[in-house]
mmCIF file of C-alpha atoms in Angstrom:
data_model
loop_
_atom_site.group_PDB
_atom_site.id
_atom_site.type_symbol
_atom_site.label_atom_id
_atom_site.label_comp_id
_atom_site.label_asym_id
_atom_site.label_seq_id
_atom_site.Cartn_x
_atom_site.Cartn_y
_atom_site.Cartn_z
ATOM 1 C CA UNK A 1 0.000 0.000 0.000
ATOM 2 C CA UNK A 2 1.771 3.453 -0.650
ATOM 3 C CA UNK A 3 2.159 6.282 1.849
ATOM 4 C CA UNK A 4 -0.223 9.627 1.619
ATOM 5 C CA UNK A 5 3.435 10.903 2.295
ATOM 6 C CA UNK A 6 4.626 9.789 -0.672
ATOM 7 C CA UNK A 7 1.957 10.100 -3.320
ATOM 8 C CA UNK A 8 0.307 13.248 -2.453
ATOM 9 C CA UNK A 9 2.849 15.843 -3.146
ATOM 10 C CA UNK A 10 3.789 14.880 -6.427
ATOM 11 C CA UNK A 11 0.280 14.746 -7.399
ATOM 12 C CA UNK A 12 -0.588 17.940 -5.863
ATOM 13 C CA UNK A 13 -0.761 20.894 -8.975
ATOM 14 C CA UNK A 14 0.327 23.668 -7.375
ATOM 15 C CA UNK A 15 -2.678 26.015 -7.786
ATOM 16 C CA UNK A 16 -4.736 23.659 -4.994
ATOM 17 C CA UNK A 17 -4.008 24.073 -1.720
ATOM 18 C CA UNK A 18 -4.691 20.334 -0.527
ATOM 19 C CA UNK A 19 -5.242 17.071 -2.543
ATOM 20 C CA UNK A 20 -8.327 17.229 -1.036
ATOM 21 C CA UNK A 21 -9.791 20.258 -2.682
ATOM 22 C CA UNK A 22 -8.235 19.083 -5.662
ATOM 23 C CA UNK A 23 -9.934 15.632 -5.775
ATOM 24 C CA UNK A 24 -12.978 17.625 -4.961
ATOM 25 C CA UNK A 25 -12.778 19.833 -7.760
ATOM 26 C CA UNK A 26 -11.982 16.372 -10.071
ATOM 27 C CA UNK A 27 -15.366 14.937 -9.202
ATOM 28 C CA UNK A 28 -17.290 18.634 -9.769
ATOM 29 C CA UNK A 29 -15.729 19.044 -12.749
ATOM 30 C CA UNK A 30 -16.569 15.537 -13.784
ATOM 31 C CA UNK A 31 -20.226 16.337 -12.346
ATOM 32 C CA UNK A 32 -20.441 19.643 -14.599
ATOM 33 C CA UNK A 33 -19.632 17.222 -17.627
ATOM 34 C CA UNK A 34 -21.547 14.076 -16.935
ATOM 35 C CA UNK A 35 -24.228 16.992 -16.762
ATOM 36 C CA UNK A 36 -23.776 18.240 -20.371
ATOM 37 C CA UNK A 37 -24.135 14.671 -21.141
ATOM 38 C CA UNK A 38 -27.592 13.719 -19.548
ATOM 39 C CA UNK A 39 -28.636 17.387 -21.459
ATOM 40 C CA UNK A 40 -27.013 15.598 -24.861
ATOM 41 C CA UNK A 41 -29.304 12.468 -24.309
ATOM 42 C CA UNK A 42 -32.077 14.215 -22.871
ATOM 43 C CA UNK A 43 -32.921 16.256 -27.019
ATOM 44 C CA UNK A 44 -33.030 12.214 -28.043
ATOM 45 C CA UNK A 45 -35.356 11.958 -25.534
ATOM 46 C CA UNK A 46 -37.219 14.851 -26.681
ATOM 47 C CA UNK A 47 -37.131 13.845 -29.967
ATOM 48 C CA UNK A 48 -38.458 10.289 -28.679
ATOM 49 C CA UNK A 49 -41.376 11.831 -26.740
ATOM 50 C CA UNK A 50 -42.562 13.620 -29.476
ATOM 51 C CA UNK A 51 -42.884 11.077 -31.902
ATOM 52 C CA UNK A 52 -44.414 8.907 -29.089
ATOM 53 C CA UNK A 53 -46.927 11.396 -28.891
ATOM 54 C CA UNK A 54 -47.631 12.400 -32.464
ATOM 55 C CA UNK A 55 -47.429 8.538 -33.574
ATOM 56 C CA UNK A 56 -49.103 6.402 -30.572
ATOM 57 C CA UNK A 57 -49.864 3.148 -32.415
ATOM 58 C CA UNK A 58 -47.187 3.822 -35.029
ATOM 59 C CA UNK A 59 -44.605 3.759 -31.734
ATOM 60 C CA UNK A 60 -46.838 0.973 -30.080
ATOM 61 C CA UNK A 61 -46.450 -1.372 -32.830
ATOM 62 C CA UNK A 62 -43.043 -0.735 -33.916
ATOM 63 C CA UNK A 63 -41.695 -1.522 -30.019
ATOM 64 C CA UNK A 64 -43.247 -4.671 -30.577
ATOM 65 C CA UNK A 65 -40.453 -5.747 -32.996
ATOM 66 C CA UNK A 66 -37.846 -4.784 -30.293
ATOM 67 C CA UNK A 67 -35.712 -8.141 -28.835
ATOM 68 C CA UNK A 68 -36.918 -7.684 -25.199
ATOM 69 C CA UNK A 69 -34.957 -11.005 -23.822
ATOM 70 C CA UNK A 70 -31.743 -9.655 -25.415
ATOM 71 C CA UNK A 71 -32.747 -6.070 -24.275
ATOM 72 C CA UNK A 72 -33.129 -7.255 -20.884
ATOM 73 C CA UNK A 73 -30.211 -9.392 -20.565
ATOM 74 C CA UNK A 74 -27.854 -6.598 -20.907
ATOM 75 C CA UNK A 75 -29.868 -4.594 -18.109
ATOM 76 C CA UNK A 76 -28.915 -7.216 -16.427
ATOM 77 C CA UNK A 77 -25.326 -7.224 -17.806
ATOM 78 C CA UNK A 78 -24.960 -3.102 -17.110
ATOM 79 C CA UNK A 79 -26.121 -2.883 -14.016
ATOM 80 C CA UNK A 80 -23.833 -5.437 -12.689
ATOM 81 C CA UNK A 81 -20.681 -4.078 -14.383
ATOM 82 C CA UNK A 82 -22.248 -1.093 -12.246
ATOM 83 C CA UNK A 83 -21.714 -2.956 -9.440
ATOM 84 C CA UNK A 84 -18.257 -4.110 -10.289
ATOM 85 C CA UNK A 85 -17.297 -0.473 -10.622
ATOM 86 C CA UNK A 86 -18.024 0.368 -7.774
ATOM 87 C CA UNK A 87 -16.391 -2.424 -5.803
ATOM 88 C CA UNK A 88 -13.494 -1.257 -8.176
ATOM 89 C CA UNK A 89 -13.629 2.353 -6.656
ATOM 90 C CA UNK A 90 -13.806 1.118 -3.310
ATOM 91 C CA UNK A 91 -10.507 -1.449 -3.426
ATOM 92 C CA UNK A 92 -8.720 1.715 -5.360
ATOM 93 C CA UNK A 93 -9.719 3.871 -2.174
ATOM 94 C CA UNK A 94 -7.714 0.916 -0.255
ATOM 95 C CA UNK A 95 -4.815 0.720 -2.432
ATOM 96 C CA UNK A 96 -5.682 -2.810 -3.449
ATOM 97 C CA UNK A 97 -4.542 -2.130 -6.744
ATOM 98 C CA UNK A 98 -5.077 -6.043 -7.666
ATOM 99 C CA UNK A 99 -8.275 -6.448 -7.105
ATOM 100 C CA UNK A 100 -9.112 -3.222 -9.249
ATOM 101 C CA UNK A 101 -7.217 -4.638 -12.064
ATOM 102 C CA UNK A 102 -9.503 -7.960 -11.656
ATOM 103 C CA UNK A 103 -12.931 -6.041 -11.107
ATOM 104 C CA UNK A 104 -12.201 -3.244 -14.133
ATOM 105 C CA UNK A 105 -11.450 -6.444 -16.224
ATOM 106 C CA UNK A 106 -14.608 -8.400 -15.392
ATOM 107 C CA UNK A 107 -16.389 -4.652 -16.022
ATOM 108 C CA UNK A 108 -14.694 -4.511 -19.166
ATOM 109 C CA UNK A 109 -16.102 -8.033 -20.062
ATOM 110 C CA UNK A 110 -19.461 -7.265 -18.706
ATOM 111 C CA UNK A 111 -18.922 -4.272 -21.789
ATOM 112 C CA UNK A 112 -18.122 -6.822 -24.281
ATOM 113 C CA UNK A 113 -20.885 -8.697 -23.539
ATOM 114 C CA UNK A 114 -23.516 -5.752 -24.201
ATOM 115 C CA UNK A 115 -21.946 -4.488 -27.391
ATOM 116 C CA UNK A 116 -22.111 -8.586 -28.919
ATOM 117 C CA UNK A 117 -25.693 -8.452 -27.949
ATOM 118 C CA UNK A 118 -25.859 -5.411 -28.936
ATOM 119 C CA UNK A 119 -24.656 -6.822 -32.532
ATOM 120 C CA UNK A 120 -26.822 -9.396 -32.533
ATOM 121 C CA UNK A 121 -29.756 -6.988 -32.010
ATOM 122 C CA UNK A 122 -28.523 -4.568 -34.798
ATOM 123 C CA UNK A 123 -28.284 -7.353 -37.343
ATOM 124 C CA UNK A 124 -31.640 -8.817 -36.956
ATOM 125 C CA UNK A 125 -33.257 -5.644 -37.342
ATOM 126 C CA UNK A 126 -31.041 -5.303 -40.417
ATOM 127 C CA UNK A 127 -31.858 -8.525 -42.096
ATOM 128 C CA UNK A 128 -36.133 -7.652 -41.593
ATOM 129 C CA UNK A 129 -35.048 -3.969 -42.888
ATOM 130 C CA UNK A 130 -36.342 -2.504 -39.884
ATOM 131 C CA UNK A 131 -34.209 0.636 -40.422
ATOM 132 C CA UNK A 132 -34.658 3.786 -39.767
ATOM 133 C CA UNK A 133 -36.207 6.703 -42.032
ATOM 134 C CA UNK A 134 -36.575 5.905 -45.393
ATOM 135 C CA UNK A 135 -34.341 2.469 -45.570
ATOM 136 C CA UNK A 136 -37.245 0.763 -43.674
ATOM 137 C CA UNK A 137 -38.785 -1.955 -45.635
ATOM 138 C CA UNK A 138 -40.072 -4.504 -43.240
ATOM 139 C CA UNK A 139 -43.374 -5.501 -44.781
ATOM 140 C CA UNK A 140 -44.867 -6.999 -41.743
ATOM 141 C CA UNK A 141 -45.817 -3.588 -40.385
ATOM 142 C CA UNK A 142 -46.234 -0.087 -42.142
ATOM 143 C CA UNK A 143 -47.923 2.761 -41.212
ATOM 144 C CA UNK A 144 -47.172 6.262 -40.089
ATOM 145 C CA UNK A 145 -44.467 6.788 -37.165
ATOM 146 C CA UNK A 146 -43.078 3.002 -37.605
ATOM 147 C CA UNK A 147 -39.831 3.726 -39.378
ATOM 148 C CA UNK A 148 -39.680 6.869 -37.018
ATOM 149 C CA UNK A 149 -39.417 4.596 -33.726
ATOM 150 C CA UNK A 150 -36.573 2.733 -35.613
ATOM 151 C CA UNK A 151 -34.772 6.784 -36.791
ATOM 152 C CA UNK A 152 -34.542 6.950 -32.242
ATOM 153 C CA UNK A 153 -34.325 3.212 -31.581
ATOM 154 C CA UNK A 154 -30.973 3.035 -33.826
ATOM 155 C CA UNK A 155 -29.621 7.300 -32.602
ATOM 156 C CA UNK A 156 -30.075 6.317 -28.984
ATOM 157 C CA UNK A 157 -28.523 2.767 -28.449
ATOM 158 C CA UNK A 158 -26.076 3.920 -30.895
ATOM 159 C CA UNK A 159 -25.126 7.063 -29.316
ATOM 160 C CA UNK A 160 -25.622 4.952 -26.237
ATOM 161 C CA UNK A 161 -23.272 2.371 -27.547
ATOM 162 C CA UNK A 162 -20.706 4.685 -28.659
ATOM 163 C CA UNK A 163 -20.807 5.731 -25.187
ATOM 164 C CA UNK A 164 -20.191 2.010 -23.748
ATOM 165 C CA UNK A 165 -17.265 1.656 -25.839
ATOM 166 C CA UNK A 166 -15.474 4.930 -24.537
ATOM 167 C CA UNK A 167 -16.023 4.014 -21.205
ATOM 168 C CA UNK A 168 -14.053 0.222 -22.059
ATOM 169 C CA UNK A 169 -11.506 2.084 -23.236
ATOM 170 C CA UNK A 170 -11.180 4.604 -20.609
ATOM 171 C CA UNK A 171 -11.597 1.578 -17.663
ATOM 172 C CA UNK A 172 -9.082 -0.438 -19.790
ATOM 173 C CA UNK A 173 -6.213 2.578 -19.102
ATOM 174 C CA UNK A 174 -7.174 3.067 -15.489
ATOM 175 C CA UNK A 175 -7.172 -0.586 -15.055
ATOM 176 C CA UNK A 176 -3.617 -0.492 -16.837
ATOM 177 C CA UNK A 177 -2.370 2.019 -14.444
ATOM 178 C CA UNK A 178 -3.887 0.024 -11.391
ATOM 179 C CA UNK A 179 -1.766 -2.832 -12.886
ATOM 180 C CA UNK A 180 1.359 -0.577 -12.033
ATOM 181 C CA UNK A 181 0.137 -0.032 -8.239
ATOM 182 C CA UNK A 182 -0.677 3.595 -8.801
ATOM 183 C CA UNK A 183 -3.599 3.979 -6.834
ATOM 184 C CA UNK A 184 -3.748 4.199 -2.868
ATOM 185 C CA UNK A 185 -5.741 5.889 0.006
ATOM 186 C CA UNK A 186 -4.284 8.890 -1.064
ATOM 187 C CA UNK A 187 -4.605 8.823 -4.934
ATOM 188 C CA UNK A 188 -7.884 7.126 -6.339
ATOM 189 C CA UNK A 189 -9.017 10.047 -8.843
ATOM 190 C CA UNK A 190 -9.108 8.449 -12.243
ATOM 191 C CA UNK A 191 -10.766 5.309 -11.042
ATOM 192 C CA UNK A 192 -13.358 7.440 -9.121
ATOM 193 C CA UNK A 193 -14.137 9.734 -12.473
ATOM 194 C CA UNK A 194 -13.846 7.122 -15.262
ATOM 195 C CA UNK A 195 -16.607 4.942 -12.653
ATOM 196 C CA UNK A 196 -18.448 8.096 -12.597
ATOM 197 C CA UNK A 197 -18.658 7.819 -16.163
ATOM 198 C CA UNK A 198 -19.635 4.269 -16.803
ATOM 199 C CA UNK A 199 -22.555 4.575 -14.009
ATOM 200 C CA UNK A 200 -23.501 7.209 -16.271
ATOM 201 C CA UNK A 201 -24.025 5.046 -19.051
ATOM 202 C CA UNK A 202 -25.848 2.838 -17.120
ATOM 203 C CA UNK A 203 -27.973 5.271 -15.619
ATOM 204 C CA UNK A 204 -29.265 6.282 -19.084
ATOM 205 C CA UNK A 205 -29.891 2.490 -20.167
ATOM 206 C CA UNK A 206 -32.341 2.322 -16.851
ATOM 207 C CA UNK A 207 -34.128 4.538 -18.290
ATOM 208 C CA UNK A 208 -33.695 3.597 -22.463
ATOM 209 C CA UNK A 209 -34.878 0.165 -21.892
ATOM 210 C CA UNK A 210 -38.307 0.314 -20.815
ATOM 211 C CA UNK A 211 -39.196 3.268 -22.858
ATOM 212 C CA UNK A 212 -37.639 1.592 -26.204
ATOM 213 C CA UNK A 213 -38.603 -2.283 -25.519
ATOM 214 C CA UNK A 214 -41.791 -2.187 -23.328
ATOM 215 C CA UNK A 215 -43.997 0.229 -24.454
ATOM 216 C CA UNK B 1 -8.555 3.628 5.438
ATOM 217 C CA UNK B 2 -10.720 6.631 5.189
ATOM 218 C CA UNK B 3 -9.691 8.295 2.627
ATOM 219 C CA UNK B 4 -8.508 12.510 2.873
ATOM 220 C CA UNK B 5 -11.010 13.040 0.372
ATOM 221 C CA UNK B 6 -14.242 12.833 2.096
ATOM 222 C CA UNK B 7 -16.572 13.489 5.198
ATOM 223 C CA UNK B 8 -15.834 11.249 8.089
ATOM 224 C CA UNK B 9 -19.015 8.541 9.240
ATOM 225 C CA UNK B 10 -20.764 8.704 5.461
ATOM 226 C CA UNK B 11 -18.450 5.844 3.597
ATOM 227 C CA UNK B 12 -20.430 3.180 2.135
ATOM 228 C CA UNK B 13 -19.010 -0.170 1.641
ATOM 229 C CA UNK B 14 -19.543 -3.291 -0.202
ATOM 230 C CA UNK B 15 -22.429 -4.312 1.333
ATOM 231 C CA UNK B 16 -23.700 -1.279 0.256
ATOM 232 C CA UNK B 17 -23.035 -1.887 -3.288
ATOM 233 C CA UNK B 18 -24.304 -5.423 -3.344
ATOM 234 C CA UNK B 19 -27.369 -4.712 -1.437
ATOM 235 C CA UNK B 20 -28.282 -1.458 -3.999
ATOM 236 C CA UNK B 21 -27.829 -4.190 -7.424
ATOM 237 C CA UNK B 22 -29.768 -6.825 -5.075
ATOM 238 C CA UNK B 23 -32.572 -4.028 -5.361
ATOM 239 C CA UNK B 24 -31.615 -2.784 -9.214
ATOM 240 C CA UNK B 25 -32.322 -6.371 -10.314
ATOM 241 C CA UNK B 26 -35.483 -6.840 -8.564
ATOM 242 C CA UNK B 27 -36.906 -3.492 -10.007
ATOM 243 C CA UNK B 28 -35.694 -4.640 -12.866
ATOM 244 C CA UNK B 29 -37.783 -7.667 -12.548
ATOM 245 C CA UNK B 30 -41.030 -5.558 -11.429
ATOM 246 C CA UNK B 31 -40.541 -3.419 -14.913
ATOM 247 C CA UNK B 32 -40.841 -6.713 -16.608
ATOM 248 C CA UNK B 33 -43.744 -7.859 -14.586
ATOM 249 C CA UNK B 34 -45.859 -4.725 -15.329
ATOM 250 C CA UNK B 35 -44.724 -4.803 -19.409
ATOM 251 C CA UNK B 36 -46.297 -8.360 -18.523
ATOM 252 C CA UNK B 37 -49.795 -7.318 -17.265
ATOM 253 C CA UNK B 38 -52.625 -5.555 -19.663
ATOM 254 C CA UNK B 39 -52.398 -2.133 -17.894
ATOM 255 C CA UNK B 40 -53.449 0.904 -19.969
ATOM 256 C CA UNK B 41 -51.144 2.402 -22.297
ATOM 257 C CA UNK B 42 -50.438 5.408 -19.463
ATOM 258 C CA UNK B 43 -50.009 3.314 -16.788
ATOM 259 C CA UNK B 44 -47.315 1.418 -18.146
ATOM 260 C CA UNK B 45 -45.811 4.572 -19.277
ATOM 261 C CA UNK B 46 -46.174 6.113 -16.168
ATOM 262 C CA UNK B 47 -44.882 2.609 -13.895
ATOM 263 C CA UNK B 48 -41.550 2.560 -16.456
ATOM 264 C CA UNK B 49 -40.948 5.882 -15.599
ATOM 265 C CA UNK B 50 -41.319 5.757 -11.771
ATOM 266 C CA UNK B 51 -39.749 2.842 -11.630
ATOM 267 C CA UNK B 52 -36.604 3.943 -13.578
ATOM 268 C CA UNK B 53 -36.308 7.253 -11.531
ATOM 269 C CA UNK B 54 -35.870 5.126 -8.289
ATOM 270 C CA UNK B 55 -33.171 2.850 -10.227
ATOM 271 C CA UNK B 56 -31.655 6.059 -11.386
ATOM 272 C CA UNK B 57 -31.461 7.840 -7.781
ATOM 273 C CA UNK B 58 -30.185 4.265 -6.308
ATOM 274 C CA UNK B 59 -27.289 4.579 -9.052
ATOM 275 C CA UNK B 60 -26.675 8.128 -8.555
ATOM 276 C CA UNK B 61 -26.594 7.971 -4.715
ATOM 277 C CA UNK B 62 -25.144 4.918 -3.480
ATOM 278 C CA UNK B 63 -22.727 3.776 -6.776
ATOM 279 C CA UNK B 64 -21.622 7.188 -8.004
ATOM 280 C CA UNK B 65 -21.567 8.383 -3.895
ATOM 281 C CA UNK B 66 -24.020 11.611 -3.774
ATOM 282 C CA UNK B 67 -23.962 10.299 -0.795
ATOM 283 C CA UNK B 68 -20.592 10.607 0.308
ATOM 284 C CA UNK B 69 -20.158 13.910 -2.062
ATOM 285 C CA UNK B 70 -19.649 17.348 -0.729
ATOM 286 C CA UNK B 71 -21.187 21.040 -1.209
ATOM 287 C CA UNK B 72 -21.924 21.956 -4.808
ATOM 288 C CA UNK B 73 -21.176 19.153 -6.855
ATOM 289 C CA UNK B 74 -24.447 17.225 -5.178
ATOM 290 C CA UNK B 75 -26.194 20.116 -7.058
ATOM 291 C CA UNK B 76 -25.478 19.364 -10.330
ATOM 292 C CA UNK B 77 -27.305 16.407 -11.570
ATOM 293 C CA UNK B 78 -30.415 17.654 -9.375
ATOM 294 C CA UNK B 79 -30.240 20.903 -11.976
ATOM 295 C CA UNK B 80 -29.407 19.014 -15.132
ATOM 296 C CA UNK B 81 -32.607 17.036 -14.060
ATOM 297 C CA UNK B 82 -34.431 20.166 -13.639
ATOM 298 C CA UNK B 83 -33.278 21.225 -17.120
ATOM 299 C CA UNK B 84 -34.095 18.271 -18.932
ATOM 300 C CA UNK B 85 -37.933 18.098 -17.721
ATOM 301 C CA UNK B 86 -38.356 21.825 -19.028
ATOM 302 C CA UNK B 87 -36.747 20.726 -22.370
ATOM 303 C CA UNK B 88 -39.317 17.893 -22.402
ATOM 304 C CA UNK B 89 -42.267 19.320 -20.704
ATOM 305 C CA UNK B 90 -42.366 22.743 -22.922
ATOM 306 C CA UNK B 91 -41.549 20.876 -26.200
ATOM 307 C CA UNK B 92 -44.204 18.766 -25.400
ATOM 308 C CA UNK B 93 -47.042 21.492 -24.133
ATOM 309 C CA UNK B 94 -46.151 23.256 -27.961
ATOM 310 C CA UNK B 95 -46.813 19.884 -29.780
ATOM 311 C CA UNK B 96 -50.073 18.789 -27.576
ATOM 312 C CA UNK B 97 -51.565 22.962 -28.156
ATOM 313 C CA UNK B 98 -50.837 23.144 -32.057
ATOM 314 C CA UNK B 99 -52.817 23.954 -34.869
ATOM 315 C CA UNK B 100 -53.385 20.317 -36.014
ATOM 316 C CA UNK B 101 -51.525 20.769 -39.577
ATOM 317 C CA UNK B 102 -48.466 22.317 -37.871
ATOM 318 C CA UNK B 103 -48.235 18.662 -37.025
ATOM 319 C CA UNK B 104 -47.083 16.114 -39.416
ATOM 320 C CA UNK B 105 -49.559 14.252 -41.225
ATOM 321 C CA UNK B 106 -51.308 11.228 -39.982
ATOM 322 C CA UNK B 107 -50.041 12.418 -36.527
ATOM 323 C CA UNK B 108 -52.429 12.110 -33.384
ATOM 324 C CA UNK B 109 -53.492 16.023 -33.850
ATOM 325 C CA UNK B 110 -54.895 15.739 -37.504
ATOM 326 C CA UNK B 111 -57.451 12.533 -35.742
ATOM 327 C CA UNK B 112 -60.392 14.718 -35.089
ATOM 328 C CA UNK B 113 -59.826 16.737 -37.860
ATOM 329 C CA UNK B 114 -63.374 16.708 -40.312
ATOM 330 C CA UNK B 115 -61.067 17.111 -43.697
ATOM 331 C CA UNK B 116 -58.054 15.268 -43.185
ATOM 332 C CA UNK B 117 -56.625 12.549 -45.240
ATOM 333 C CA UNK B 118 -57.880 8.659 -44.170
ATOM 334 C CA UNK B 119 -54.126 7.480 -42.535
ATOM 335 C CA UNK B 120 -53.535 4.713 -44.433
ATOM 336 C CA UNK B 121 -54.173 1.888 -41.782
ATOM 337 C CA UNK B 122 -51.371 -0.152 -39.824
ATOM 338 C CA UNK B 123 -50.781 -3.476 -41.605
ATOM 339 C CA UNK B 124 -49.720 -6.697 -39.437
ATOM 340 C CA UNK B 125 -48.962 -8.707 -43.141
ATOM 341 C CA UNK B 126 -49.912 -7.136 -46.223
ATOM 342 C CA UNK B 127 -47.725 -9.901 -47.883
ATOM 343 C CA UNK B 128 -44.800 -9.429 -50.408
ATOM 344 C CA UNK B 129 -46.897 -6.532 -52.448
ATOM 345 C CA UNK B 130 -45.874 -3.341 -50.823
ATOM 346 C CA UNK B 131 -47.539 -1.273 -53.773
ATOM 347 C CA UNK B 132 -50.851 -2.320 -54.713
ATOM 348 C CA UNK B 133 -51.865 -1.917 -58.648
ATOM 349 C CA UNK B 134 -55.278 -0.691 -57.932
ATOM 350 C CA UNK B 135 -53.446 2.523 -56.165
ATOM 351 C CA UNK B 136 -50.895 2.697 -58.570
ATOM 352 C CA UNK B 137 -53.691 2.651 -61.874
ATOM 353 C CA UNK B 138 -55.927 4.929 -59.733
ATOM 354 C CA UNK B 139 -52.850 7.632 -59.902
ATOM 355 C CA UNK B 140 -53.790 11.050 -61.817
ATOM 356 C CA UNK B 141 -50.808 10.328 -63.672
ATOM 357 C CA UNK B 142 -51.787 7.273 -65.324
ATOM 358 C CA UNK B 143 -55.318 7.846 -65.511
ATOM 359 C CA UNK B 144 -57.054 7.430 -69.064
ATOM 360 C CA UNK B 145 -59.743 9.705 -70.378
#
């Protein structure tokens, strides 16, 4: 386990006092931008309440083609990796930098696992030509607002999925520098902010899920 | 082991965490149960979305530690949550109080409109024809004198 003696001052940028008012001003900045990125979601979400409301049985229908055992398998799948995150932050607080290295992995995994069924998802929809705007051509069900549900099914989850990949990639470096034994009760910032992140992404599949698949 | 970083007596542990996706996984069960039952169209709407806020504030608490956070930052997602239901809730009041054909057509607002255009119904298998001939000869364009 290392010493607050002998991470914290070479950590320490010189305009902060304390690492403690630094680390706080880590996690508000983080705050400030996980905020601009619920406000980024939350037009999709406009855009998907508005069609919901202009196109009720076009929307009702169309979430009927949705693959709910799939789309509830990786609720499942997120909100564990949530949890494995969070164990992750909570060893990294301890300096255990092993067991962050083994929980980031198993959340990386848990990552892998939604974007394949993720995949698997996408390419169904592509073989019916359930796509969206004008490149739908499923014949089993037309009418107005259909190939509108699949315009927001395929922006969100894909924005969304964009969004899982970034945070693999970001957990895969933090998990690389817990490999090296940087993080200790003194020095926990990047796992705290990158977790930050991937609840985030969770967070807005809690609430993409029902309102996509169960409608 | 407490860390510098935050207030003494709040720090949530591992029990915690297992406890709060012991509870995500059962509401995650109950949004499947009511997709399950016949409950009006609003209802369900209305039981996703509670039930999802309360997943969401378990998340945002106890895994991304509101809890254990500090002063201003706590503030934040409270006002980006603020923010978002204007977005939603005024873009929403101008599309419910329209004049019908500022609407798109076949949209909910032209229903009880006396001269719009029939919606051409929903179809659960129309079969391979996706253009039928009788609309296609009854077009101005090929129509014969």
């Amino acid at each position: 386990m290392h010493t607050d003696a002998a991470a914290a001052p070479s950590r320490l940028a010189h305009h902060f006092p304390d690492m403690k008012t630094q680390e706080h001003a880590a996690r508000m900045g983080m705050w400030l931008f996980l905020s601009t990125e619920i406000l980024l979601f939350a037009v999709l979400f406009t855009a998907y309440a508005v069609y919901r409301f202009l196109f009720p049985q076009g929307f009702d229908e169309a979430s009927k083609l949705a693959h709910v055992a799939m789309g509830a398998t990786n609720t499942v799948v997120l909100i564990t990796s949530s949890l494995t995150v969070a164990l992750a932050i909570h060893y990294a607080r301890l300096g255990e930098n092993r067991k962050v290295v083994g929980l980031l992995g198993v959340t990386i995994l848990f990552g892998l696992t939604f974007m394949v069924l993720k995949g698997f998802e996408y390419h169904h929809h592509w073989v019916d030509g359930q796509l969206p705007g004008r490149l739908y051509h499923y014949a089993g069900l037309q009418g107005p607002g259909v190939s509108m549900y699949f315009t927001i099914y395929f922006l969100m989850t894909g924005l969304h999925g964009l969004h899982v990949l970034i945070g693999m990639s970001v957990l895969g470096w933090v998990a690389w520098r817990a490999g090296r034994g940087e993080f200790g009760p003194g020095y926990s910032t990047p796992v705290e902010l990158s977790g930050l992140y991937w609840h985030l992404v969770d967070l807005i599949w809690i609430f993409l899920f029902p309102l996509l698949y169960l409608m | 082991m407490t860390a510098t970083t935050h207030s003494e007596g709040k720090h949530l542990g591992p029990v915690h965490y297992v406890l709060v996706w012991a509870a995500l996984m059962v509401l995650t069960g109950v949004t499947l149960a009511v997709w399950k039952t016949d409950l009006s169209h609003s209802g369900r709407v209305v039981a996703a979305l509670a039930i999802a806020t309360v997943k969401a504030a378990l998340v945002a608490v106890v895994f991304m530690h509101l809890w254990e956070e500090q002063g201003i930052a706590r503030l934040v997602l409270l006002v980006s949550a603020l923010f978002v239901a204007l977005l939603i809730g005024l873009v929403m009041a101008d599309n419910a109080t329209r004049f019908p054909y500022a609407n798109p057509p076949y949209s909910e607002s032209w229903k009880d409109d006396p001269w719009r255009n029939e919606a051409p119904p929903m179809q659960a298998d129309p079969g391979p024809v996706r253009v039928s001939p009788k609309t296609a000869t009854e077009h101005p364009a090929s129509h014969k004198p």
